């Protein structure tokens, strides 16, 4: 297969990300028009990492997303199921404890982390419910989850323009800058199929998380969901 189908077989998705690892950070910057940097800053604020905290950064890719947490003095574990991404991350950030792991079967004990976070990765997991339960399992009581994911723009005219960009403009741009443009066709399709903000909040509550809330970024293109483990 040249790209993962929307039934998201784990080996296909992992293989797809292996092939985009080399130019992944640059491609994201171009395709999001630089907004990915803004979104990641908001994630860092929501996580509120500090010295002594243990943070799990799931779907960390090349571990670029883990750097703001590490900079606070927190102990951060970048975790991803794409070995290609982890190998690329190890070249850049050899001092970080990059770890291979599947979101539905995490290689960590119960009640380990103060915060678990996943940015733009939950959408790629085969079983969303299982992943949210696993995140709950490895979080300490009183700890939190922070999820940053593409979502549904709240203003209808903007939503229409956004979907036009995803399905028409994104693939040709990806062909110009990505090592595997078909992966970004999958990206556009997976965003279109992903649940909206209230639906994801409901899935978090179903998995056991309490005090679930979300905040829209960039008009709802991205939503930041949070929850607490009682």
Coordinates of N, CA and C in Angstrom, one line a residue:
X1 N 0.8 -1.2 0.0 CA 0.0 0.0 0.0 C 0.9 1.3 0.0
X2 N 0.4 2.3 -0.7 CA 1.2 3.6 -0.7 C 0.7 4.5 0.5
X3 N -0.4 4.2 1.0 CA -0.8 5.0 2.2 C -1.8 4.2 3.0
X4 N -1.9 4.6 4.3 CA -2.8 3.8 5.2 C -4.3 4.1 4.8
X5 N -5.1 3.0 4.8 CA -6.5 3.2 4.6 C -7.1 3.7 5.9
X6 N -8.4 4.1 5.8 CA -9.0 4.7 7.0 C -9.4 3.7 8.1
X7 N -9.2 2.4 7.8 CA -9.4 1.4 8.9 C -8.2 1.3 9.7
X8 N -7.1 2.1 9.4 CA -6.0 2.3 10.2 C -5.3 1.1 10.8
X9 N -4.9 0.1 9.9 CA -4.2 -1.0 10.4 C -2.8 -0.5 10.9
X10 N -2.5 -0.9 12.2 CA -1.3 -0.3 12.8 C 0.0 -0.4 12.0
X11 N 0.3 -1.5 11.4 CA 1.5 -1.7 10.6 C 1.6 -0.8 9.4
X12 N 0.4 -0.5 8.8 CA 0.3 0.3 7.6 C 0.6 1.8 8.0
X13 N -0.1 2.2 9.1 CA 0.1 3.6 9.6 C 1.6 3.8 10.0
X14 N 2.1 2.9 10.7 CA 3.5 3.0 11.2 C 4.5 3.1 10.0
X15 N 4.2 2.2 9.0 CA 5.1 2.3 7.8 C 4.9 3.6 7.0
X16 N 3.7 4.1 7.0 CA 3.5 5.4 6.3 C 4.3 6.5 7.0
X17 N 4.3 6.5 8.3 CA 5.0 7.6 9.1 C 6.6 7.3 9.0
X18 N 7.0 6.1 8.9 CA 8.4 5.8 8.7 C 8.9 6.5 7.4
X19 N 8.1 6.5 6.4 CA 8.5 7.1 5.1 C 8.5 8.6 5.1
X20 N 7.8 9.2 6.0 CA 7.7 10.7 6.0 C 8.6 11.3 7.0
X21 N 9.3 10.4 7.8 CA 10.1 10.9 9.0 C 11.1 12.0 8.6
X22 N 11.8 11.8 7.5 CA 13.0 12.7 7.2 C 12.6 14.2 7.1
X23 N 11.4 14.4 6.5 CA 11.0 15.8 6.3 C 9.7 16.2 7.1
X24 N 9.4 15.4 8.1 CA 8.1 15.5 8.8 C 7.9 16.9 9.4
X25 N 8.9 17.4 10.1 CA 8.7 18.7 10.8 C 8.6 19.8 9.8
X26 N 9.4 19.8 8.8 CA 9.3 20.9 7.8 C 8.0 20.8 7.1
X27 N 7.6 19.7 6.7 CA 6.3 19.5 5.9 C 5.1 20.1 6.8
X28 N 5.1 19.7 8.0 CA 4.0 20.2 8.9 C 4.0 21.7 9.0
X29 N 5.2 22.3 9.1 CA 5.3 23.7 9.2 C 4.7 24.4 7.9
X30 N 5.1 23.8 6.8 CA 4.6 24.4 5.5 C 3.1 24.2 5.4
X31 N 2.6 23.0 5.6 CA 1.2 22.7 5.3 C 0.2 23.5 6.3
X32 N 0.7 23.7 7.5 CA -0.1 24.4 8.5 C 0.1 25.9 8.4
X33 N 0.9 26.4 7.5 CA 1.2 27.8 7.4 C 1.8 28.4 8.7
X34 N 2.6 27.5 9.3 CA 3.3 27.9 10.6 C 2.4 27.8 11.8
X35 N 1.1 27.4 11.7 CA 0.2 27.4 12.8 C 0.6 26.3 13.8
X36 N 1.3 25.2 13.3 CA 1.6 24.1 14.2 C 2.5 24.6 15.4
X37 N 3.3 25.6 15.2 CA 4.1 26.1 16.3 C 3.2 26.8 17.3
X38 N 2.2 27.5 16.9 CA 1.3 28.1 17.8 C 0.5 27.1 18.6
X39 N 0.1 26.0 17.9 CA -0.7 25.0 18.6 C 0.2 24.3 19.6
X40 N 1.4 24.0 19.3 CA 2.3 23.3 20.3 C 2.6 24.2 21.5
X41 N 2.7 25.5 21.3 CA 2.9 26.4 22.4 C 1.7 26.3 23.4
X42 N 0.5 26.2 22.8 CA -0.7 26.1 23.6 C -0.8 24.8 24.4
X43 N -0.3 23.7 23.7 CA -0.2 22.4 24.4 C 0.8 22.5 25.6
X44 N 1.9 23.2 25.4 CA 2.9 23.3 26.5 C 2.3 24.1 27.7
X45 N 1.5 25.1 27.4 CA 0.9 25.9 28.5 C -0.1 25.0 29.2
X46 N -0.9 24.2 28.5 CA -1.9 23.3 29.1 C -1.3 22.2 29.9
X47 N -0.2 21.7 29.4 CA 0.5 20.6 30.2 C 1.1 21.2 31.5
X48 N 1.6 22.4 31.4 CA 2.2 23.0 32.6 C 3.3 22.2 33.3
X49 N 4.2 21.7 32.5 CA 5.3 20.8 33.0 C 6.2 21.6 33.9
X50 N 6.7 21.0 34.9 CA 7.7 21.6 35.8 C 8.6 20.6 36.4
X51 N 9.7 21.0 37.1 CA 10.7 20.1 37.6 C 10.0 19.0 38.5
X52 N 10.4 17.8 38.3 CA 9.9 16.7 39.1 C 8.7 16.0 38.5
X53 N 8.1 16.7 37.5 CA 6.9 16.0 36.9 C 7.4 15.0 35.8
X54 N 6.5 14.0 35.7 CA 6.8 13.0 34.7 C 5.7 13.1 33.6
X55 N 6.1 13.3 32.4 CA 5.2 13.6 31.3 C 5.4 12.5 30.2
X56 N 4.3 11.9 29.8 CA 4.4 11.0 28.6 C 3.9 11.8 27.4
X57 N 4.7 11.9 26.4 CA 4.4 12.6 25.1 C 4.2 11.5 24.1
X58 N 2.9 11.1 23.9 CA 2.6 10.0 23.0 C 2.4 10.5 21.6
X59 N 2.7 9.7 20.6 CA 2.8 10.0 19.2 C 3.8 11.2 19.0
X60 N 4.9 11.1 19.7 CA 5.9 12.2 19.7 C 6.6 12.3 18.4
X61 N 6.6 11.4 17.6 CA 7.3 11.5 16.3 C 8.8 11.6 16.5
X62 N 9.3 12.7 16.0 CA 10.8 12.9 16.1 C 11.2 13.6 17.4
X63 N 10.2 13.7 18.3 CA 10.4 14.3 19.7 C 10.5 15.8 19.7
X64 N 10.2 16.4 18.6 CA 10.2 17.9 18.6 C 9.2 18.4 19.6
X65 N 8.1 17.7 19.7 CA 7.0 18.2 20.6 C 7.4 18.0 22.1
X66 N 8.4 17.2 22.4 CA 8.8 16.9 23.8 C 9.7 18.0 24.3
X67 N 10.3 18.7 23.4 CA 11.4 19.7 23.9 C 10.9 20.7 24.9
X68 N 9.7 21.3 24.6 CA 9.2 22.3 25.6 C 9.0 21.8 27.0
X69 N 8.6 20.5 27.1 CA 8.4 19.9 28.4 C 9.7 19.6 29.1
X70 N 10.7 19.1 28.3 CA 12.0 18.9 28.9 C 12.7 20.2 29.3
X71 N 12.4 21.3 28.6 CA 13.0 22.6 29.0 C 12.6 23.1 30.3
X72 N 11.5 22.6 30.9 CA 11.0 23.1 32.2 C 11.7 22.3 33.3
X73 N 12.4 21.2 33.0 CA 13.0 20.4 34.0 C 12.2 19.1 34.3
X74 N 11.1 19.0 33.6 CA 10.3 17.8 33.8 C 11.0 16.6 33.1
X75 N 10.6 15.4 33.6 CA 11.1 14.2 32.9 C 10.1 13.7 31.9
X76 N 10.5 13.8 30.6 CA 9.5 13.5 29.5 C 10.0 12.3 28.8
X77 N 9.0 11.5 28.5 CA 9.2 10.2 27.7 C 8.5 10.4 26.4
X78 N 9.3 10.6 25.3 CA 8.7 10.6 23.9 C 8.4 9.2 23.5
X79 N 7.2 8.9 23.1 CA 6.8 7.6 22.7 C 6.1 7.6 21.4
X80 N 6.4 6.6 20.5 CA 5.8 6.6 19.2 C 5.8 5.1 18.7
X81 N 4.9 4.8 17.8 CA 5.0 3.4 17.2 C 5.7 3.3 15.9
X82 N 6.2 4.5 15.4 CA 6.9 4.5 14.1 C 8.4 4.5 14.5
X83 N 9.1 3.4 14.1 CA 10.5 3.3 14.4 C 11.3 4.3 13.6
X84 N 10.8 4.6 12.4 CA 11.4 5.6 11.5 C 11.4 7.0 12.1
X85 N 10.3 7.3 12.7 CA 10.2 8.6 13.4 C 11.2 8.6 14.6
X86 N 11.2 7.6 15.4 CA 12.1 7.5 16.6 C 13.6 7.6 16.2
X87 N 13.9 6.9 15.1 CA 15.3 6.9 14.7 C 15.7 8.3 14.2
X88 N 14.8 9.0 13.6 CA 15.1 10.4 13.1 C 15.2 11.3 14.4
X89 N 14.3 11.1 15.4 CA 14.4 11.8 16.6 C 15.7 11.6 17.4
X90 N 16.1 10.4 17.3 CA 17.4 10.0 18.1 C 18.6 10.7 17.5
X91 N 18.6 11.0 16.2 CA 19.7 11.7 15.6 C 19.7 13.2 16.1
X92 N 18.5 13.7 16.4 CA 18.5 15.1 16.8 C 18.5 15.3 18.3
X93 N 17.9 14.4 19.0 CA 17.7 14.5 20.5 C 18.1 13.2 21.2
X94 N 19.4 12.9 21.0 CA 19.9 11.6 21.6 C 19.7 11.5 23.1
X95 N 19.6 12.6 23.8 CA 19.6 12.6 25.2 C 18.2 12.3 25.8
X96 N 17.2 12.3 24.9 CA 15.8 12.0 25.3 C 15.6 10.5 25.3
X97 N 14.8 10.0 26.3 CA 14.5 8.5 26.3 C 13.4 8.1 25.4
X98 N 13.6 8.2 24.1 CA 12.6 7.9 23.1 C 12.3 6.4 23.2
X99 N 11.0 6.1 23.2 CA 10.5 4.8 23.5 C 9.5 4.3 22.4
X100 N 9.6 3.1 21.9 CA 8.6 2.6 21.0 C 7.4 2.0 21.8
X101 N 6.3 2.4 21.3 CA 5.1 1.9 22.0 C 3.8 2.1 21.2
X102 N 2.8 1.2 21.4 CA 1.5 1.3 20.8 C 0.6 1.9 21.8
X103 N -0.2 2.9 21.3 CA -1.1 3.7 22.2 C -2.1 2.8 22.9
X104 N -2.5 1.6 22.3 CA -3.5 0.7 22.8 C -2.9 -0.3 23.8
X105 N -1.5 -0.4 23.9 CA -0.8 -1.3 24.8 C 0.5 -0.7 25.2
X106 N 0.4 0.3 26.0 CA 1.6 1.1 26.4 C 2.5 0.3 27.3
X107 N 3.8 0.5 27.1 CA 4.8 -0.3 27.8 C 5.2 0.3 29.2
X108 N 4.2 0.8 29.9 CA 4.5 1.5 31.2 C 3.5 0.9 32.3
X109 N 4.0 1.0 33.5 CA 3.2 0.5 34.7 C 2.0 1.5 34.9
X110 N 1.1 1.0 35.7 CA -0.1 1.9 36.1 C 0.4 3.1 36.9
X111 N -0.3 4.2 36.8 CA -0.1 5.3 37.7 C 1.3 5.9 37.7
X112 N 1.9 6.1 36.6 CA 3.3 6.5 36.5 C 3.4 8.0 36.2
X113 N 2.6 8.6 35.3 CA 2.8 9.9 34.8 C 1.9 11.0 35.4
X114 N 2.4 12.2 35.6 CA 1.6 13.3 36.1 C 0.7 13.8 35.0
X115 N 1.3 13.8 33.8 CA 0.5 14.3 32.6 C 0.8 13.4 31.4
X116 N -0.3 13.0 30.7 CA -0.1 12.3 29.4 C -0.6 13.2 28.4
X117 N 0.1 13.3 27.3 CA -0.4 14.2 26.2 C -0.1 13.6 24.8
X118 N -1.0 13.9 23.9 CA -0.9 13.4 22.6 C -1.3 14.4 21.6
X119 N -0.5 14.8 20.7 CA -0.8 15.9 19.7 C -0.8 15.3 18.3
X120 N -2.0 15.4 17.6 CA -2.1 15.0 16.2 C -1.8 13.6 16.0
X121 N -2.1 12.7 17.0 CA -1.8 11.3 16.9 C -2.9 10.4 17.2
X122 N -3.9 10.9 18.1 CA -5.0 10.0 18.5 C -5.8 9.6 17.2
X123 N -5.9 10.5 16.3 CA -6.6 10.2 15.1 C -6.1 9.0 14.3
X124 N -4.8 8.7 14.5 CA -4.1 7.6 13.7 C -4.2 6.3 14.5
X125 N -4.7 6.3 15.7 CA -4.8 5.0 16.5 C -6.0 4.2 16.0
X126 N -5.8 2.9 15.9 CA -6.8 2.0 15.4 C -8.0 2.0 16.3
X127 N -7.8 2.0 17.6 CA -8.9 1.9 18.6 C -8.8 3.1 19.6
X128 N -9.6 4.1 19.3 CA -9.5 5.3 20.1 C -9.9 5.1 21.6
X129 N -10.9 4.3 21.8 CA -11.4 4.0 23.2 C -10.3 3.3 24.0
X130 N -9.6 2.3 23.3 CA -8.6 1.6 24.0 C -7.4 2.5 24.4
X131 N -7.1 3.4 23.5 CA -6.0 4.4 23.7 C -6.3 5.3 24.9
X132 N -7.6 5.8 24.9 CA -7.9 6.7 26.0 C -7.9 6.0 27.4
X133 N -8.3 4.7 27.4 CA -8.2 3.9 28.6 C -6.8 3.6 29.0
X134 N -5.9 3.4 28.0 CA -4.5 3.2 28.4 C -3.8 4.5 28.9
X135 N -4.2 5.6 28.3 CA -3.7 6.9 28.9 C -4.2 7.1 30.3
X136 N -5.4 6.7 30.6 CA -5.9 6.8 31.9 C -5.2 5.8 32.9
X137 N -4.9 4.6 32.4 CA -4.2 3.6 33.2 C -2.8 4.1 33.7
X138 N -2.1 4.7 32.8 CA -0.7 5.1 33.2 C -0.5 6.4 33.8
X139 N -1.7 7.1 34.0 CA -1.7 8.4 34.7 C -1.9 8.3 36.2
X140 N -1.2 9.1 37.0 CA -1.3 9.0 38.4 C -2.7 9.6 38.8
X141 N -3.3 9.2 39.9 CA -4.5 9.8 40.4 C -4.3 11.3 40.6
X142 N -5.2 12.1 40.1 CA -5.0 13.6 40.2 C -4.2 14.1 39.0
X143 N -3.7 13.2 38.1 CA -3.0 13.7 36.9 C -4.0 14.0 35.8
X144 N -3.4 14.5 34.7 CA -4.2 15.0 33.6 C -3.8 14.5 32.2
X145 N -4.8 14.5 31.3 CA -4.5 14.2 29.9 C -4.7 15.5 29.1
X146 N -3.9 15.8 28.1 CA -4.0 16.9 27.2 C -3.9 16.4 25.8
X147 N -5.0 16.6 25.1 CA -5.1 16.0 23.7 C -5.2 17.2 22.7
X148 N -4.3 17.3 21.8 CA -4.4 18.3 20.7 C -4.6 17.6 19.4
X149 N -5.8 17.9 18.8 CA -6.1 17.1 17.6 C -6.9 18.0 16.6
X150 N -6.8 17.7 15.4 CA -7.6 18.4 14.4 C -9.1 18.2 14.7
X151 N -9.9 19.2 14.5 CA -11.3 19.1 14.8 C -12.2 19.8 13.8
X152 N -13.3 20.3 14.2 CA -14.3 20.8 13.2 C -14.4 22.3 13.4
X153 N -14.1 23.2 12.4 CA -14.2 24.6 12.6 C -15.7 25.0 12.9
X154 N -15.8 25.9 13.8 CA -17.1 26.2 14.4 C -18.0 27.1 13.5
X155 N -17.4 27.9 12.6 CA -18.1 28.8 11.7 C -18.3 28.2 10.4
X156 N -19.5 28.0 9.9 CA -19.8 27.2 8.8 C -19.1 27.6 7.5
X157 N -19.1 28.9 7.1 CA -18.4 29.3 5.9 C -16.9 29.0 6.0
X158 N -16.3 29.2 7.2 CA -14.9 28.9 7.3 C -14.7 27.4 7.2
X159 N -15.6 26.6 7.8 CA -15.5 25.1 7.7 C -15.5 24.7 6.3
X160 N -16.3 25.3 5.4 CA -16.4 24.9 4.0 C -15.0 25.2 3.3
X161 N -14.5 26.4 3.6 CA -13.2 26.8 3.0 C -12.1 25.8 3.4
X162 N -12.1 25.5 4.7 CA -11.1 24.6 5.3 C -11.1 23.2 4.6
X163 N -12.3 22.7 4.5 CA -12.4 21.4 3.8 C -12.0 21.4 2.4
X164 N -12.2 22.5 1.7 CA -11.7 22.7 0.3 C -10.2 22.7 0.3
X165 N -9.6 23.4 1.3 CA -8.1 23.4 1.4 C -7.6 21.9 1.6
X166 N -8.2 21.2 2.5 CA -7.8 19.9 2.9 C -7.8 19.0 1.7
X167 N -8.9 19.0 1.0 CA -9.1 18.0 -0.1 C -8.5 18.4 -1.4
X168 N -8.3 19.7 -1.7 CA -7.8 20.1 -3.0 C -6.4 20.7 -2.9
X169 N -6.2 21.6 -1.9 CA -4.9 22.3 -1.9 C -3.8 21.5 -1.2
X170 N -4.2 20.8 -0.1 CA -3.1 20.1 0.6 C -2.4 19.0 -0.2
X171 N -3.0 18.1 -0.9 CA -2.3 17.1 -1.7 C -1.2 17.7 -2.6
X172 N -1.5 18.7 -3.4 CA -0.4 19.2 -4.3 C 0.7 19.9 -3.5
X173 N 0.4 20.6 -2.5 CA 1.4 21.2 -1.6 C 2.3 20.1 -1.0
X174 N 1.7 19.0 -0.6 CA 2.4 17.9 0.0 C 3.3 17.3 -1.0
X175 N 2.9 17.2 -2.3 CA 3.7 16.6 -3.3 C 5.0 17.4 -3.5
X176 N 4.9 18.7 -3.2 CA 6.1 19.6 -3.4 C 7.1 19.5 -2.3
X177 N 6.6 19.2 -1.1 CA 7.5 19.3 0.1 C 7.7 18.0 0.8
X178 N 6.9 17.0 0.6 CA 7.0 15.8 1.4 C 7.7 14.6 0.7
X179 N 8.3 13.7 1.4 CA 8.9 12.6 0.9 C 7.9 11.5 0.6
X180 N 6.7 11.6 1.1 CA 5.6 10.6 0.8 C 4.3 11.4 0.8
X181 N 4.0 12.1 -0.3 CA 2.8 12.9 -0.4 C 1.5 12.1 -0.2
X182 N 1.4 10.8 -0.5 CA 0.2 10.0 -0.3 C -0.2 10.0 1.2
X183 N 0.8 10.1 2.1 CA 0.5 10.2 3.5 C -0.3 11.4 3.9
X184 N -0.2 12.4 3.1 CA -0.9 13.7 3.4 C -2.3 13.6 2.8
X185 N -2.5 12.8 1.8 CA -3.9 12.5 1.3 C -4.6 11.8 2.4
X186 N -4.0 10.8 3.0 CA -4.6 10.1 4.2 C -4.8 11.1 5.3
X187 N -3.9 12.0 5.6 CA -4.1 13.0 6.6 C -5.4 13.8 6.4
X188 N -5.6 14.3 5.2 CA -6.8 15.1 4.8 C -8.1 14.2 5.1
X189 N -8.0 13.0 4.6 CA -9.2 12.1 4.7 C -9.5 11.8 6.2
X190 N -8.4 11.6 7.0 CA -8.6 11.2 8.4 C -9.2 12.4 9.2
X191 N -8.7 13.6 8.8 CA -9.3 14.8 9.5 C -10.8 14.9 9.2
X192 N -11.1 14.7 8.0 CA -12.6 14.8 7.6 C -13.4 13.8 8.4
X193 N -12.9 12.6 8.6 CA -13.6 11.6 9.3 C -13.6 11.6 10.8
X194 N -12.8 12.5 11.4 CA -12.5 12.5 12.8 C -13.7 13.1 13.6
X195 N -14.1 12.6 14.8 CA -15.2 13.1 15.5 C -15.0 14.6 15.9
X196 N -16.1 15.3 16.1 CA -16.1 16.7 16.5 C -15.8 16.8 17.9
X197 N -15.7 18.1 18.4 CA -15.3 18.4 19.8 C -16.1 17.7 20.9
X198 N -17.5 17.8 20.8 CA -18.3 17.2 21.9 C -18.2 15.7 21.8
X199 N -18.1 15.1 20.6 CA -18.0 13.6 20.5 C -16.7 13.1 21.2
X200 N -15.6 13.8 20.9 CA -14.3 13.4 21.6 C -14.4 13.5 23.1
X201 N -15.0 14.6 23.5 CA -15.2 14.8 25.0 C -16.0 13.7 25.6
X202 N -17.0 13.2 24.9 CA -17.8 12.0 25.3 C -17.0 10.8 25.4
X203 N -16.1 10.6 24.5 CA -15.2 9.4 24.5 C -14.2 9.5 25.7
X204 N -13.7 10.7 26.0 CA -12.9 10.8 27.2 C -13.6 10.5 28.5
X205 N -14.9 10.9 28.6 CA -15.7 10.6 29.8 C -15.9 9.1 29.9
X206 N -16.2 8.5 28.8 CA -16.5 7.1 28.7 C -15.3 6.3 29.2
X207 N -14.0 6.8 28.9 CA -12.8 6.1 29.3 C -12.5 6.3 30.8
X208 N -13.2 7.2 31.5 CA -13.0 7.4 32.9 C -12.6 8.7 33.3
X209 N -12.2 9.6 32.3 CA -11.7 10.9 32.7 C -12.8 11.8 33.2
X210 N -12.5 12.6 34.2 CA -13.4 13.6 34.7 C -13.0 15.0 34.4
X211 N -13.9 16.0 34.7 CA -13.6 17.4 34.4 C -13.1 17.6 33.0
X212 N -13.8 16.9 32.1 CA -13.4 17.0 30.7 C -13.9 18.4 30.1
X213 N -13.0 19.0 29.4 CA -13.4 20.3 28.7 C -12.5 20.4 27.5
X214 N -12.9 21.4 26.6 CA -12.0 21.6 25.4 C -12.0 23.1 25.1
X215 N -11.0 23.5 24.4 CA -10.8 24.9 23.9 C -10.4 24.8 22.4
X216 N -11.1 25.6 21.6 CA -10.8 25.7 20.2 C -9.6 26.6 19.9
X217 N -8.8 26.2 19.0 CA -7.7 27.0 18.5 C -7.9 27.2 17.0
X218 N -7.5 28.4 16.5 CA -7.6 28.7 15.1 C -9.0 28.4 14.5
X219 N -10.0 28.9 15.3 CA -11.4 28.8 14.8 C -12.0 27.4 14.8
X220 N -11.3 26.5 15.6 CA -11.8 25.1 15.7 C -11.1 24.1 14.7
X221 N -10.1 24.6 13.9 CA -9.3 23.7 13.1 C -8.7 22.7 14.0
X222 N -8.3 23.1 15.2 CA -7.7 22.3 16.2 C -8.4 22.5 17.5
X223 N -8.6 21.5 18.3 CA -9.2 21.6 19.6 C -8.2 21.0 20.6
X224 N -8.2 21.6 21.8 CA -7.4 21.2 22.9 C -8.3 20.6 24.0
X225 N -8.3 19.3 24.1 CA -9.1 18.6 25.1 C -8.3 18.3 26.4
X226 N -9.0 18.4 27.5 CA -8.3 18.1 28.8 C -9.2 17.3 29.7
X227 N -8.6 16.5 30.5 CA -9.4 15.7 31.5 C -8.5 15.3 32.7
X228 N -9.1 14.9 33.8 CA -8.4 14.6 35.0 C -8.7 13.2 35.5
X229 N -7.7 12.5 36.0 CA -7.9 11.2 36.6 C -8.2 11.4 38.1
X230 N -9.4 10.9 38.5 CA -9.8 11.1 39.9 C -9.0 10.3 40.8

